[in-house]
Coordinates of C-alpha atoms and ligand atoms in Angstrom, one line a residue:
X1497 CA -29.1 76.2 -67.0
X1498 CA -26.0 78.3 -67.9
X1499 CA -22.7 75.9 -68.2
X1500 CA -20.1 77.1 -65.8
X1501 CA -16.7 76.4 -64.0
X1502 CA -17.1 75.7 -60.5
X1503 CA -14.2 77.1 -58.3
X1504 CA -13.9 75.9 -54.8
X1505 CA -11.6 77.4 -52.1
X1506 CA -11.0 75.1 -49.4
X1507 CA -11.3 71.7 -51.4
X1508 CA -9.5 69.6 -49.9
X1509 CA -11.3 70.8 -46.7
X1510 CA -14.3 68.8 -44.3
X1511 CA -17.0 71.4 -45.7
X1512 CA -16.0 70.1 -49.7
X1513 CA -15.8 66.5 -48.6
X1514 CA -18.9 65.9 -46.6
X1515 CA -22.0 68.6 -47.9
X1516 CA -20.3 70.3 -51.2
X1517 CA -19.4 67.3 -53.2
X1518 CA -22.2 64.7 -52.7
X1519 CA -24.6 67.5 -53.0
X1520 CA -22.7 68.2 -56.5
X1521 CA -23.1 64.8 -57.2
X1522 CA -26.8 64.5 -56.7
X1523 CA -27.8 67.2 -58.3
X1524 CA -25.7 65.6 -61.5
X1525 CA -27.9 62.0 -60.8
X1526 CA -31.1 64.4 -60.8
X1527 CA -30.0 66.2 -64.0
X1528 CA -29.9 69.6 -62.2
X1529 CA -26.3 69.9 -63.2
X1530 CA -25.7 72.1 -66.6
X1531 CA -24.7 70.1 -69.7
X1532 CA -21.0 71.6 -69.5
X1533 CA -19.1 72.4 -66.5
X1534 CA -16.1 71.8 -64.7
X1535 CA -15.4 72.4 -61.3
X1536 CA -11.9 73.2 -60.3
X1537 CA -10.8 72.4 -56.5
X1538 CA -8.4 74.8 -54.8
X1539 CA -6.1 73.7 -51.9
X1540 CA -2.9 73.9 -50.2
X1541 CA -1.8 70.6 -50.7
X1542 CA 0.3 69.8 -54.1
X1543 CA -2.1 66.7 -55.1
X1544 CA -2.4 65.9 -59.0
X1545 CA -6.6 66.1 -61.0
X1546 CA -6.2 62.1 -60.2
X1547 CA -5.3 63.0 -56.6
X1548 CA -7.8 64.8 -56.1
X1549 CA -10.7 63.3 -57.9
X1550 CA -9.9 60.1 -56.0
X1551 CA -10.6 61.9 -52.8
X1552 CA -14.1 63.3 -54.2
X1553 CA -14.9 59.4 -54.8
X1554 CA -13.6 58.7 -51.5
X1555 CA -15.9 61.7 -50.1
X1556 CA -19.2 60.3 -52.1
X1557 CA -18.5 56.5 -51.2
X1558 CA -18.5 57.9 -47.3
X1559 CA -21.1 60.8 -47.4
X1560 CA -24.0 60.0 -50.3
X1561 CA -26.9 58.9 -49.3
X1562 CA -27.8 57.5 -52.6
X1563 CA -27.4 54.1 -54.3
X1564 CA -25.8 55.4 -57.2
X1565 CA -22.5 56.2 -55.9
X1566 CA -21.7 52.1 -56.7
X1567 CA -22.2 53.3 -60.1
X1568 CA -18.9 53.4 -61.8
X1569 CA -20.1 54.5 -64.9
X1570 CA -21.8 57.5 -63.3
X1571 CA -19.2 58.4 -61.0
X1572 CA -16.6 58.2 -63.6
X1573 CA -18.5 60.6 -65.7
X1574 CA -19.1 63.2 -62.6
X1575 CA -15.3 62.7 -61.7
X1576 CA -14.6 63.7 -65.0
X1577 CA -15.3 67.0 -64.1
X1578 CA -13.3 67.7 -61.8
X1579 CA -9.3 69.4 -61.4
X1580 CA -7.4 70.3 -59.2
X1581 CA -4.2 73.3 -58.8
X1582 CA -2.5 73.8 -55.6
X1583 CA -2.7 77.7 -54.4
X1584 CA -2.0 79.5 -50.9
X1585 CA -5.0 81.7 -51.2
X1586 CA -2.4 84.6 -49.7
X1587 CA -0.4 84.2 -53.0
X1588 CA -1.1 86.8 -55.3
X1589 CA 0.5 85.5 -57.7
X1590 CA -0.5 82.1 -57.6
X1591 CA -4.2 83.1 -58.8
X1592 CA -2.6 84.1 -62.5
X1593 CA -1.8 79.8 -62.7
X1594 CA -5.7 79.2 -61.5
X1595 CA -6.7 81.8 -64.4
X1596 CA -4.6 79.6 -67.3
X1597 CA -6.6 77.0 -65.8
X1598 CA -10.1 78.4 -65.8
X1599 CA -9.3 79.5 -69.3
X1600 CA -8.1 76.4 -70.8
X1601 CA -11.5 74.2 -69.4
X1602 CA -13.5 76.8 -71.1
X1603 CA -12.0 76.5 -73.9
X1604 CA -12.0 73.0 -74.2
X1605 CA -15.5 72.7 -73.5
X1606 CA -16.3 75.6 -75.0
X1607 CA -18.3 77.0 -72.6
X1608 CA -19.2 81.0 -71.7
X1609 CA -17.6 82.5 -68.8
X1610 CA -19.9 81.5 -66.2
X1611 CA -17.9 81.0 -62.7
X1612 CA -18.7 80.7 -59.5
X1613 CA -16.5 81.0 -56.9
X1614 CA -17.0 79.3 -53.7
X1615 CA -15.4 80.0 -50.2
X1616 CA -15.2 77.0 -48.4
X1617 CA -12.5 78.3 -46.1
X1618 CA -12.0 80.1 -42.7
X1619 CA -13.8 83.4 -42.9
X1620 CA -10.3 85.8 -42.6
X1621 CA -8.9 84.7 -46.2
X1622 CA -12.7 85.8 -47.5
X1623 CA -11.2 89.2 -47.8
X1624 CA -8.3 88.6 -49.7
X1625 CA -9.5 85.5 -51.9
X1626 CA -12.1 87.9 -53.4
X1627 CA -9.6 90.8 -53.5
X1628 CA -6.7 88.6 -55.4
X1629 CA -10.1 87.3 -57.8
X1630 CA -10.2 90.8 -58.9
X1631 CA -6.7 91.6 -59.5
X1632 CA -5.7 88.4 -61.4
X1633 CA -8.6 88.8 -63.5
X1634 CA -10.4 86.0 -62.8
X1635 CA -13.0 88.1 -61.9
X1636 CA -13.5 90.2 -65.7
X1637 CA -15.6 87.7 -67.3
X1638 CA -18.0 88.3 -70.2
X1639 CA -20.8 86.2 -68.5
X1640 CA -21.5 85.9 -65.1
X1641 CA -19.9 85.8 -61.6
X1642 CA -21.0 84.5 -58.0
X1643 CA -19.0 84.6 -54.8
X1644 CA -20.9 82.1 -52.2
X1645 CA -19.5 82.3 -48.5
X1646 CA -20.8 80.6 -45.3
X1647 CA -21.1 82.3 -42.0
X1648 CA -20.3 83.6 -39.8
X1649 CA -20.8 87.0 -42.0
X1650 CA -18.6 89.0 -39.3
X1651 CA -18.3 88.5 -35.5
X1652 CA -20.3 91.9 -34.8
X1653 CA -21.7 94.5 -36.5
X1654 CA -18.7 96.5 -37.1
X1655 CA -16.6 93.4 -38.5
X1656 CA -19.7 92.7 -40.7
X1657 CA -19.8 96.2 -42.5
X1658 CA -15.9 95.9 -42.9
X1659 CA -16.7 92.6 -44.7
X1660 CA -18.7 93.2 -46.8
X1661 CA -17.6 96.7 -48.0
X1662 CA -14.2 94.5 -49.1
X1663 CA -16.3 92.2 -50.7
X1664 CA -18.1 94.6 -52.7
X1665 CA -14.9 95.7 -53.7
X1666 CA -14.4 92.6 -56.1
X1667 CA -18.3 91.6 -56.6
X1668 CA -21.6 93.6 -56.6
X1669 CA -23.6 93.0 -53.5
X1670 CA -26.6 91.3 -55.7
X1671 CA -23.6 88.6 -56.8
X1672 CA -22.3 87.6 -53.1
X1673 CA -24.5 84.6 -51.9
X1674 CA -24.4 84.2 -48.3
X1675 CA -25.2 80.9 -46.9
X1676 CA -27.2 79.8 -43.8
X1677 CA -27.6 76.6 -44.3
X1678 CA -31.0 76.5 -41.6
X1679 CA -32.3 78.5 -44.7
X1680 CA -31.5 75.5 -47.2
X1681 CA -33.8 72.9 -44.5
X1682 CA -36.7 72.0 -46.6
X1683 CA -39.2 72.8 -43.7
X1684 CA -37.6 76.4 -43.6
X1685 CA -38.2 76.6 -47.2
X1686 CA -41.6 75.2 -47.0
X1687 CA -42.5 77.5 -44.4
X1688 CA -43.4 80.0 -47.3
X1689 CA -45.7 77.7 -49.1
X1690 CA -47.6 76.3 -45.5
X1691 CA -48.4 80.3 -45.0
X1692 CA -49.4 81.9 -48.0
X1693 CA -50.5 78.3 -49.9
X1694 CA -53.1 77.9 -47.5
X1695 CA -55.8 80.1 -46.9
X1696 CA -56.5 78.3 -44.0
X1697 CA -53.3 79.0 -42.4
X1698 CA -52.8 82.2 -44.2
X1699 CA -55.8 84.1 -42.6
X1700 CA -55.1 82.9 -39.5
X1701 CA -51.0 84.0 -39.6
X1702 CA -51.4 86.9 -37.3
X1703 CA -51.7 88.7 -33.5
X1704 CA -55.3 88.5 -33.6
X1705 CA -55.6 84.7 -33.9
X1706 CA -51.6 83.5 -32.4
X1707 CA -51.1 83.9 -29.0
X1708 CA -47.2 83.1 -29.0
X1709 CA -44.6 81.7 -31.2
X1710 CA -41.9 79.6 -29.9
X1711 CA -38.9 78.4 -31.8
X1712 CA -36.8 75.7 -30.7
X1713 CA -33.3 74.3 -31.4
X1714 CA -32.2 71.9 -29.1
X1715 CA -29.2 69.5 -29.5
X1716 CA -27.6 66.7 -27.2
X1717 CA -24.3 67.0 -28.5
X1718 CA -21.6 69.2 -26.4
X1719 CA -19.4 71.4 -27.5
X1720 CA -17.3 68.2 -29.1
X1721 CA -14.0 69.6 -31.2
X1722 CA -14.8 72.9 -31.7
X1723 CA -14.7 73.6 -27.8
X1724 CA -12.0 76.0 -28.4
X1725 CA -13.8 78.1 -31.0
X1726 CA -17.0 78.0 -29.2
X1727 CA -15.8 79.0 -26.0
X1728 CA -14.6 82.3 -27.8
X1729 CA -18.2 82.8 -29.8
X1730 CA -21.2 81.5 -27.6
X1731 CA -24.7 80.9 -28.1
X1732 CA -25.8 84.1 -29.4
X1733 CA -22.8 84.3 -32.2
X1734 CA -23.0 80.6 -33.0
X1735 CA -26.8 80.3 -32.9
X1736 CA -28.9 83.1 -32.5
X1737 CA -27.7 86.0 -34.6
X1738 CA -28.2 84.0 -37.3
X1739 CA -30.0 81.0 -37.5
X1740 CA -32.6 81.8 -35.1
X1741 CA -33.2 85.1 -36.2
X1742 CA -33.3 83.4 -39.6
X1743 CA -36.3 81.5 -38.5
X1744 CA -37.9 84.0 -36.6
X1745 CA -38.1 85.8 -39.7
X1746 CA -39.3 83.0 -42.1
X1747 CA -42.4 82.5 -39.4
X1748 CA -43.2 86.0 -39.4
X1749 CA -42.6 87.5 -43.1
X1750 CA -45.7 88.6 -44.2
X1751 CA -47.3 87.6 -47.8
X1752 CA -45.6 89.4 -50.3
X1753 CA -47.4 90.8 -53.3
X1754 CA -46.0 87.9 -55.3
X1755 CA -43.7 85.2 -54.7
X1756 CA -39.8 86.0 -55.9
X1757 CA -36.5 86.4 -54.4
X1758 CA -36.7 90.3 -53.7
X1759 CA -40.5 90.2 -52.7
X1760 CA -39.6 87.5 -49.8
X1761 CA -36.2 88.7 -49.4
X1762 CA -37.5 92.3 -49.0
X1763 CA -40.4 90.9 -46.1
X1764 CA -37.7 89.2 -44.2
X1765 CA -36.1 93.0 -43.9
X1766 CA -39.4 94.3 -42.8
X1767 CA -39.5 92.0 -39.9
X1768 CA -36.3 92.6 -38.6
X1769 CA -37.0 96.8 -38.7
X1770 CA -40.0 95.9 -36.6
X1771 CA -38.1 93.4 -34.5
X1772 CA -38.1 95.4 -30.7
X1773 CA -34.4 96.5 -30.0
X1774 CA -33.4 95.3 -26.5
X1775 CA -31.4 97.8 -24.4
X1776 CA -28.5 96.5 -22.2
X1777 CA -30.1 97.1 -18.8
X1778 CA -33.5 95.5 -20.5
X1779 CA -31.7 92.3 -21.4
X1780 CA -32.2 90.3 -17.8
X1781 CA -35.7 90.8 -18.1
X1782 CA -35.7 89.3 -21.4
X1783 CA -33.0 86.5 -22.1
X1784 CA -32.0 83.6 -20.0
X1785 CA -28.0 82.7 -20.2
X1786 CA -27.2 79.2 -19.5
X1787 CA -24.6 76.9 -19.0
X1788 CA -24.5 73.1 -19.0
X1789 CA -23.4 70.4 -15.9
X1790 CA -22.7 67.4 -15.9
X1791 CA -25.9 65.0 -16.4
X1792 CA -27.1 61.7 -17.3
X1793 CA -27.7 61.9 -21.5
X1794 CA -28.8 58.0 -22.6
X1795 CA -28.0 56.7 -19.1
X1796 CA -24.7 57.8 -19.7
X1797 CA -22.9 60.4 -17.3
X1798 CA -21.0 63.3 -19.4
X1799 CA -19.0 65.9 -18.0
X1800 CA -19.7 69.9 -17.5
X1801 CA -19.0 72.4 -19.6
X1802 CA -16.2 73.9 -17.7
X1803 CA -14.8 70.0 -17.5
X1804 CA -14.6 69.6 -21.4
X1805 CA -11.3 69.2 -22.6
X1806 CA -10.1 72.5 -23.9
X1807 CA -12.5 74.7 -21.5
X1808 CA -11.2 76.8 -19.0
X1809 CA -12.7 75.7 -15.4
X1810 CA -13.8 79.3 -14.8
X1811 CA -15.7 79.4 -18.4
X1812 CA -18.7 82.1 -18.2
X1813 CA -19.4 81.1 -21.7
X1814 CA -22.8 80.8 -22.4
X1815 CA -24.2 76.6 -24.0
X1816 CA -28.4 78.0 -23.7
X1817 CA -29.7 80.6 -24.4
X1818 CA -33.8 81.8 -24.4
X1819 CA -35.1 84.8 -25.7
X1820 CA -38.6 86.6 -25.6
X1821 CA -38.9 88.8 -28.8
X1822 CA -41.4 91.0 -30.5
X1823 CA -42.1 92.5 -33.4
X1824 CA -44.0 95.8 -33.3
X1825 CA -45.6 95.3 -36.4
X1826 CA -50.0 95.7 -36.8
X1827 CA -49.7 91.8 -37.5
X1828 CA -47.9 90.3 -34.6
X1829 CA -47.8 93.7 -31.7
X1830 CA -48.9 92.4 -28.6
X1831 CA -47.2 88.4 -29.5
X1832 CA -44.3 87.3 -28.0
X1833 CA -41.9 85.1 -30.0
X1834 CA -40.2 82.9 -27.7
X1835 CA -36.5 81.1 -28.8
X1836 CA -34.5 78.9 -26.8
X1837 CA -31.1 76.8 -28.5
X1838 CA -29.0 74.9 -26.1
X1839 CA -26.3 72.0 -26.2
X1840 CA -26.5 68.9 -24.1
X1841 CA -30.4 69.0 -24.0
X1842 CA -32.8 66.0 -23.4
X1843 CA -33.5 65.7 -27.2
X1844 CA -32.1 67.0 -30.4
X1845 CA -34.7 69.1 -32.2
X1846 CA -35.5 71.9 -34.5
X1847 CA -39.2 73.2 -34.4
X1848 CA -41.5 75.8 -34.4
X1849 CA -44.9 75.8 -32.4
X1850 CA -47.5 78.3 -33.7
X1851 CA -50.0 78.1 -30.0
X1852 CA -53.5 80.0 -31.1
X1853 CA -55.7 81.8 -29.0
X1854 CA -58.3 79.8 -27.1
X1855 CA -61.3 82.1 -26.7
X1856 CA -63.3 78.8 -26.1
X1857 CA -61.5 77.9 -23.2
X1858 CA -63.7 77.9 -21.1
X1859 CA -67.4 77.1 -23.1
X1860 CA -67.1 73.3 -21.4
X1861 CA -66.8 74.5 -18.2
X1862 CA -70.6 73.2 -17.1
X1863 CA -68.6 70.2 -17.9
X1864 CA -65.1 70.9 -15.5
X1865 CA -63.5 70.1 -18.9
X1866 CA -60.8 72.8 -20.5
X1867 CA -60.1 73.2 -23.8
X1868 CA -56.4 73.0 -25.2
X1869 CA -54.8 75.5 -27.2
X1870 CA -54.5 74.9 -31.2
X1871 CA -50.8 74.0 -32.0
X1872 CA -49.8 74.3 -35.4
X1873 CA -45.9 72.4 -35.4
X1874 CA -43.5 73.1 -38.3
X1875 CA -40.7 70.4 -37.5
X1876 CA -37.7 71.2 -39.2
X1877 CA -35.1 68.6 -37.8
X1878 CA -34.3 65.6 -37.2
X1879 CA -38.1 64.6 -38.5
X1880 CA -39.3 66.8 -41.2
X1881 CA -43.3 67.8 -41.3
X1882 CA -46.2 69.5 -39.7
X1883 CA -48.6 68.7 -36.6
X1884 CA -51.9 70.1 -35.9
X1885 CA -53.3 69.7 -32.3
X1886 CA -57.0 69.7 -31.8
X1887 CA -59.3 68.8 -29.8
X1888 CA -61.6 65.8 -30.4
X1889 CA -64.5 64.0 -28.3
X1890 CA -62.8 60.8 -27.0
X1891 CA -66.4 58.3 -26.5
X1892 CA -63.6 55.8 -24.9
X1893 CA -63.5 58.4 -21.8
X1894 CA -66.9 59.6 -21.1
X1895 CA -67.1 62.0 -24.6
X1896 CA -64.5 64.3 -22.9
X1897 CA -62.7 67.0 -24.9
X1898 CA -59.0 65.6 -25.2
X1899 CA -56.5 67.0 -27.5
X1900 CA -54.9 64.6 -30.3
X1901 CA -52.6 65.3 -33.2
X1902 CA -52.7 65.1 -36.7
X1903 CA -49.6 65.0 -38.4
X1904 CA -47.9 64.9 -41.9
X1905 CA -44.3 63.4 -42.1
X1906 CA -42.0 63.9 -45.0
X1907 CA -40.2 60.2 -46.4
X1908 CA -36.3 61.5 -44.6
X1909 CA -34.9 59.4 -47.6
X1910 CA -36.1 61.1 -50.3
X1911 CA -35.9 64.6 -49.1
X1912 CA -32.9 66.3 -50.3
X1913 CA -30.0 68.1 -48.0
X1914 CA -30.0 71.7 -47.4
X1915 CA -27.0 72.0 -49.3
X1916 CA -28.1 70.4 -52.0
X1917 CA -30.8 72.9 -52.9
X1918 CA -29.0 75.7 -51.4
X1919 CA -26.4 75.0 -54.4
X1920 CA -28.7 74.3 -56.9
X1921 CA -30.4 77.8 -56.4
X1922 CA -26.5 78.8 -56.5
X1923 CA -25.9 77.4 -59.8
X1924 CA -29.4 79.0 -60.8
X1925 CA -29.0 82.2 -59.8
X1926 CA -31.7 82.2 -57.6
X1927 CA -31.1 84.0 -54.1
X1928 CA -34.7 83.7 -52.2
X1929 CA -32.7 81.1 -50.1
X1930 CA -29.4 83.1 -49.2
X1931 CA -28.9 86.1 -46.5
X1932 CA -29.1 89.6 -47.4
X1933 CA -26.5 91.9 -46.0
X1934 CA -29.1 94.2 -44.6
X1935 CA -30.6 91.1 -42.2
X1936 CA -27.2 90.2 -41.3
X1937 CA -26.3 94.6 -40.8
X1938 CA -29.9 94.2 -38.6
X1939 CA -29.6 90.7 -36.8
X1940 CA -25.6 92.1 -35.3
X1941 CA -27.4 95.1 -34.2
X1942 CA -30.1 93.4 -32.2
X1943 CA -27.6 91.2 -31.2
X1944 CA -25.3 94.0 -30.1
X1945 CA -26.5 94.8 -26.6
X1946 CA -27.1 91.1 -25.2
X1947 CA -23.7 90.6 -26.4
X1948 CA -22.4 93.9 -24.2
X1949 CA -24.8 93.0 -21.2
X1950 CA -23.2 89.3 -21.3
X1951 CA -19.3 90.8 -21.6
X1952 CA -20.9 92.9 -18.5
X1953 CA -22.0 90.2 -17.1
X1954 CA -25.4 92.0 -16.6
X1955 CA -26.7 88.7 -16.6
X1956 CA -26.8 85.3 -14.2
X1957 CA -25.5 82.7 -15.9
X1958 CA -27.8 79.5 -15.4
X1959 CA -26.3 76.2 -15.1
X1960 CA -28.5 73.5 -16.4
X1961 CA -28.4 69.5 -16.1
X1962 CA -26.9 68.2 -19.4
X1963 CA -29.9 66.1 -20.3
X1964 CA -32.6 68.8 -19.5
X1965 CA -34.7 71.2 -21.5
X1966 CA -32.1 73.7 -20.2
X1967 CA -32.3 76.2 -17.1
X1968 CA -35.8 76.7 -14.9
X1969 CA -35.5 80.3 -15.7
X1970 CA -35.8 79.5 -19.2
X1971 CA -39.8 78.0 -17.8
X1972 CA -40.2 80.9 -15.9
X1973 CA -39.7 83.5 -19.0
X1974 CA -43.0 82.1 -20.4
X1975 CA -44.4 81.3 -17.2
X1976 CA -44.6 85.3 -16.6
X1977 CA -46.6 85.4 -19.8
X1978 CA -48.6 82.6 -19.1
X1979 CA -47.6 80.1 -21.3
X1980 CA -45.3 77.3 -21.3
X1981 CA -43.1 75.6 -23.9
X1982 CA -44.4 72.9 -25.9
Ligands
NAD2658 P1 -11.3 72.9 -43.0 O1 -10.3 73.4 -42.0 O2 -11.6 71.5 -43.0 O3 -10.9 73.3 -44.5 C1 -10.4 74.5 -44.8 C2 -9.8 74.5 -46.2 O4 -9.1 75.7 -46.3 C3 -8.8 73.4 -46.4 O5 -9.0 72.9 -47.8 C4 -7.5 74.1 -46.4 O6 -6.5 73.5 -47.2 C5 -7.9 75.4 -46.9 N1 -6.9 76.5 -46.5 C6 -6.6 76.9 -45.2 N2 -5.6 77.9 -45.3 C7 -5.4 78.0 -46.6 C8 -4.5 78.8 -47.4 N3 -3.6 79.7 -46.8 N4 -4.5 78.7 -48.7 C9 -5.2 77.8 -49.3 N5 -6.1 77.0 -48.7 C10 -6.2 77.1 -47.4 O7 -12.7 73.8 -42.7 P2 -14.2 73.4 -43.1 O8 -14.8 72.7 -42.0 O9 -14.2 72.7 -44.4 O10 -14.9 74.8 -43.2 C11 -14.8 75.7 -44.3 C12 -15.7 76.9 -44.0 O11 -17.0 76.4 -44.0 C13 -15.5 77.6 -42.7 O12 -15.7 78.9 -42.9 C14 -16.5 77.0 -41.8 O13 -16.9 77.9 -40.8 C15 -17.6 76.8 -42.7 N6 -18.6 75.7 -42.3 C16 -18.2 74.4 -42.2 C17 -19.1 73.4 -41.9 C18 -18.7 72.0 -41.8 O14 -19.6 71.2 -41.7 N7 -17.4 71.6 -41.8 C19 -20.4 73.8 -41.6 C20 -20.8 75.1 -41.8 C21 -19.9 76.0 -42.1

């Protein structure tokens, strides 16, 4: 791998401290680090290299996982790395100070100009970080550059074009790496190989063998600090335009002709062109809104929404939100992707259920038995693996047909963070992983009119009890269709 310099906006930030620099530091334990590089931490606070490489030890003692964090030799060695230069990311001239410093670590370890410049800061100083990159110079380099940013990528679609027309002001579009860190879950990741590395799941991935699709992210948790943030941004801005939509299309990309960043990258686009728009007046018939109430979570009673601290009593912000989708495509017309993502729900959980068509439903009806559907279930989150659902003869209950599970579960200690090999592709070069601005130009403009029909309020808002699966109506969207969630 290329040596680099490693420049981080935002370092003395919560982002740095608990994902960025334990990530750094395991990928430097698994060798996946380059021989030579330095990473240089940007922040507002006047704090010396010692300072701050004190507070990265601080950071790995509190948020690595691994053993080897007691290992002074090896964290002296990663700490070694690191420096630090105070800079108000508005000062245009302060940048010219953080070129001297780039310059002088690549000199000293005499490495090419590699740098990659990560934004780990609030997403209005995006603009002008990358802007002030350019014009200080920092940005001419004789090797190669990378800007990585984490949503959100805009707050509609019109912010979102502004965005990134800056950005490709200062970088080309094929060197910004946008971050969704759903898309850095191993599961997500492995959802390419359980599709196209199996012929058995592979020649089944389709509309004439799938009867629905439903994609789940639940969490107990409340709104918590960020109450005032989310109050302004809702489900479909905090969850669904990207994440969700992220997942909807790493079930649904078909098999490209071979497996590279572009190819995927490329069948991701195709989904969301096929992806049904929703018209305003169309989006009652096919979203449920929902709010939580107060509930029993863990025997413990927590408050309503409009009762958290921070939240207006008269709050019409939205906590749930389900969603029937499809994708006009030959492969999936006539299937009905179903999302739901909620706060304050019975059980935390990230998951997709693939439910196949039962023609044999009926064959044991002689018998007044039923067959049960085939579930293929990708679990993302907490638990990481794959069920199957079958049906089996159980001789302990009079050779009846009953359905039982198989299922595979990754070891949770040895599999890595998202971040972790989200930055490793970083420092690779490898973007199969990141957004493309095209899904995040597509995913705002099917996002568009749910987010006008809400403003409108087009659209009841559901309350649900905290502790639930979220609001009946939510049931009743699949209900119409015959199916329920799983
Ligand atoms: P934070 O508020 O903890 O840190 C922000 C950093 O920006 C700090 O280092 C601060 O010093 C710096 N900063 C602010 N104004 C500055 C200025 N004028 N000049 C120089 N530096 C300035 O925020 P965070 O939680 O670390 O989040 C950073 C980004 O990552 C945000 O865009 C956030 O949405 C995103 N994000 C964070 C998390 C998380 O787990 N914390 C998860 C996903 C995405």
């Amino acid at each position: 791998m290329d040596s680099l310099t490693f420049v981080l906006f935002g370092a003395t930030g919560d982002l740095a401290k608990r994902k960025i620099f334990p990530s750094l530091f395991h990928l430097f334990l698994d060798g996946k680090m380059p021989k030579s590089f330095t990473i240089i931490g940007l922040g507002r606070r006047e704090w010396s290299d010692q300072t701050f490489q004190m507070h990265v030890e601080k950071s790995l003692q509190t948020f690595s996982k691994r053993s080897e964090n007691g290992d002074a030799s090896k964290v002296r060695e990663f700490l070694s790395a690191f420096r630090y230069s105070s800079l108000d990311v508005t000062d245009h001239d302060g940048y010219k100070q953080v070129l001297g410093m780039v310059q002088k670590r690549e000199e000293e370890l005499g490495i090419p100009e590699n740098r990659l410049f990560y934004l780990s800061v609030a997403p209005e100083f995006f603009d002008v970080i990358s802007q002030n990159i350019k014009e200080s110079g920092l940005g001419s380099i004789k090797g190669w550059k990378r800007l990585v940013i984490e949503k959100p990528f805009g707050h509609d679609l019109k912010s979102a074009q502004e965005l990134i027309a800056k950005l490709s002001n200062a970088f080309e579009v094929d060197e910004i790496y946008l971050i969704d860190h759903y898309l850095g879950k191993p599961m997500v990741q492995n959802m390419e190989s359980i599709k196209f590395a199996n012929p058995m799941f592979q020649s089944l991935w389709n509309n004439k063998h799938i009867a629905n699709v439903q994609i789940t992210a639940s969490e107990t948790v409340g709104v918590e600090e960020r109450a005032g943030y989310y109050d302004q941004v809702g489900a479909i801005r905090d969850m669904v335009q990207n994440h969700m939509l992220q997942l909807v299309m790493m079930t649904a990309m078909q098999q490209p002709t071979r497996i590279g960043a572009n190819e995927i990258r490329n069948k991701k686009i195709k989904v969301m062109e096929f992806l049904r728009p929703l018209q305003k007046d169309e989006v009652v018939r096919d979203v449920v809104r929902g709010q939580y109430e107060k509930g029993y979570m863990n025997g413990e009673l927590v408050p309503a929404y409009t009762d958290e601290p921070s939240i207006e009593g008269t709050s019409m912000n939205d906590t749930f939100i389900a969603a029937r989708l499809w994708i006009d495509d030959p492969f999936w017309s006539g299937v009905p992707f179903y999302i739901r993502t909620g706060k304050r729900m019975k059980e935390k959980s990230t998951r997709i259920v693939i439910e196949f068509k039962n023609p044999i439903k009926d064959l044991y009806q002689e018998k007044n038995e039923e067959t049960a559907p085939n579930l293929l279930i990708i679990e993302i989150g907490p638990n990481e693996g794959i069920s199957i659902q079958f049906n089996s003869k159980n001789p302990l209950n009079h050779g009846k047909n009953e359905p039982v599970t198989g299922r595979f579960l990754a070891n949770k200690k040895s599999m890595p963070e998202a971040y972790e090999l989200l930055l490793s592709d970083a420092l690779h070069g490898d973007s199969t992983f990141f957004v493309q601005w095209k899904e995040v130009e597509l995913s705002w403009k099917w996002a568009e009119p749910i987010l006008e029909a809400f403003e409108e309020n087009n659209l009841p808002l559901h309350l649900y009890q905290s502790g639930s699966m979220g609001p009946e109506a939510s049931e009743q969207l699949l209900q119409e269709d015959g199916f329920k969630w799983w």
